[in-house]
Amino acid sequence: MMIPNTWQKSSYSGGGQGNACVEVAHRHTHVAVRDSKVPARAALSMTTGSFTTFIEALKAPPAPR
């Protein structure tokens, strides 16, 4: 469960210092995504439904060529 307006680092943050990842924040009806290495830059914001679709697409196996 995400706490509103709190940035949370991905559980897949990579090795070493764990800085090769993204962070997400729940913003009422939207989810914001940003690069953890440059948090001051703009974040990508999408509706909760679009975020769910985006994550499911990332999990799907690649389509055959």
mmCIF file of C-alpha atoms in Angstrom:
data_model
loop_
_atom_site.group_PDB
_atom_site.id
_atom_site.type_symbol
_atom_site.label_atom_id
_atom_site.label_comp_id
_atom_site.label_asym_id
_atom_site.label_seq_id
_atom_site.Cartn_x
_atom_site.Cartn_y
_atom_site.Cartn_z
ATOM 1 C CA MET A 1 0.000 0.000 0.000
ATOM 2 C CA MET A 2 1.330 3.391 -0.956
ATOM 3 C CA ILE A 3 1.116 6.369 1.359
ATOM 4 C CA PRO A 4 -0.176 9.442 -0.536
ATOM 5 C CA ASN A 5 2.478 11.974 -1.605
ATOM 6 C CA THR A 6 5.369 9.865 -0.281
ATOM 7 C CA TRP A 7 8.040 8.787 -2.756
ATOM 8 C CA GLN A 8 8.853 5.082 -2.552
ATOM 9 C CA LYS A 9 11.840 3.444 -4.201
ATOM 10 C CA SER A 10 11.284 0.429 -6.393
ATOM 11 C CA SER A 11 11.996 -2.938 -4.819
ATOM 12 C CA TYR A 12 14.124 -3.637 -7.920
ATOM 13 C CA SER A 13 16.626 -0.868 -7.225
ATOM 14 C CA GLY A 14 19.630 -2.712 -8.576
ATOM 15 C CA GLY A 15 22.878 -3.687 -6.939
ATOM 16 C CA GLY A 16 25.477 -1.611 -5.167
ATOM 17 C CA GLN A 17 24.051 1.551 -3.667
ATOM 18 C CA GLY A 18 20.547 0.765 -4.963
ATOM 19 C CA ASN A 19 20.430 3.962 -6.990
ATOM 20 C CA ALA A 20 19.574 2.474 -10.391
ATOM 21 C CA CYS A 21 15.812 2.678 -10.067
ATOM 22 C CA VAL A 22 12.671 4.707 -10.172
ATOM 23 C CA GLU A 23 10.519 6.068 -7.378
ATOM 24 C CA VAL A 24 6.724 6.271 -7.341
ATOM 25 C CA ALA A 25 4.280 8.387 -5.361
ATOM 26 C CA HIS A 26 0.501 8.039 -5.148
ATOM 27 C CA ARG A 27 -1.201 11.395 -5.731
ATOM 28 C CA HIS A 28 -4.937 10.869 -5.088
ATOM 29 C CA THR A 29 -6.113 9.866 -8.599
ATOM 30 C CA HIS A 30 -2.663 9.758 -10.190
ATOM 31 C CA VAL A 31 0.653 8.004 -9.757
ATOM 32 C CA ALA A 32 3.884 9.942 -10.271
ATOM 33 C CA VAL A 33 7.118 8.271 -11.386
ATOM 34 C CA ARG A 34 10.602 9.814 -11.244
ATOM 35 C CA ASP A 35 14.238 8.840 -11.669
ATOM 36 C CA SER A 36 15.788 8.315 -8.234
ATOM 37 C CA LYS A 37 19.161 9.604 -9.468
ATOM 38 C CA VAL A 38 17.730 13.021 -10.410
ATOM 39 C CA PRO A 39 14.644 13.561 -8.222
ATOM 40 C CA ALA A 40 14.559 17.317 -8.882
ATOM 41 C CA ARG A 41 13.689 16.743 -12.547
ATOM 42 C CA ALA A 42 10.119 16.420 -13.751
ATOM 43 C CA ALA A 43 8.118 13.346 -12.831
ATOM 44 C CA LEU A 44 5.889 11.387 -15.162
ATOM 45 C CA SER A 45 2.282 11.445 -13.936
ATOM 46 C CA MET A 46 -0.519 9.123 -15.040
ATOM 47 C CA THR A 47 -3.896 7.986 -13.816
ATOM 48 C CA THR A 48 -3.946 5.015 -11.484
ATOM 49 C CA GLY A 49 -5.567 2.872 -14.192
ATOM 50 C CA SER A 50 -2.946 3.864 -16.767
ATOM 51 C CA PHE A 51 -0.172 3.095 -14.282
ATOM 52 C CA THR A 52 -1.602 -0.378 -13.680
ATOM 53 C CA THR A 53 -1.767 -0.998 -17.444
ATOM 54 C CA PHE A 54 1.807 0.286 -17.827
ATOM 55 C CA ILE A 55 3.135 -2.060 -15.127
ATOM 56 C CA GLU A 56 1.257 -5.050 -16.552
ATOM 57 C CA ALA A 57 2.743 -4.312 -19.989
ATOM 58 C CA LEU A 58 6.235 -4.278 -18.486
ATOM 59 C CA LYS A 59 5.625 -7.672 -16.894
ATOM 60 C CA ALA A 60 4.339 -9.248 -20.117
ATOM 61 C CA PRO A 61 6.733 -11.379 -22.176
ATOM 62 C CA PRO A 62 7.938 -9.718 -25.367
ATOM 63 C CA ALA A 63 5.883 -10.371 -28.486
ATOM 64 C CA PRO A 64 7.463 -12.765 -30.983
ATOM 65 C CA ARG A 65 9.097 -11.131 -34.011
#
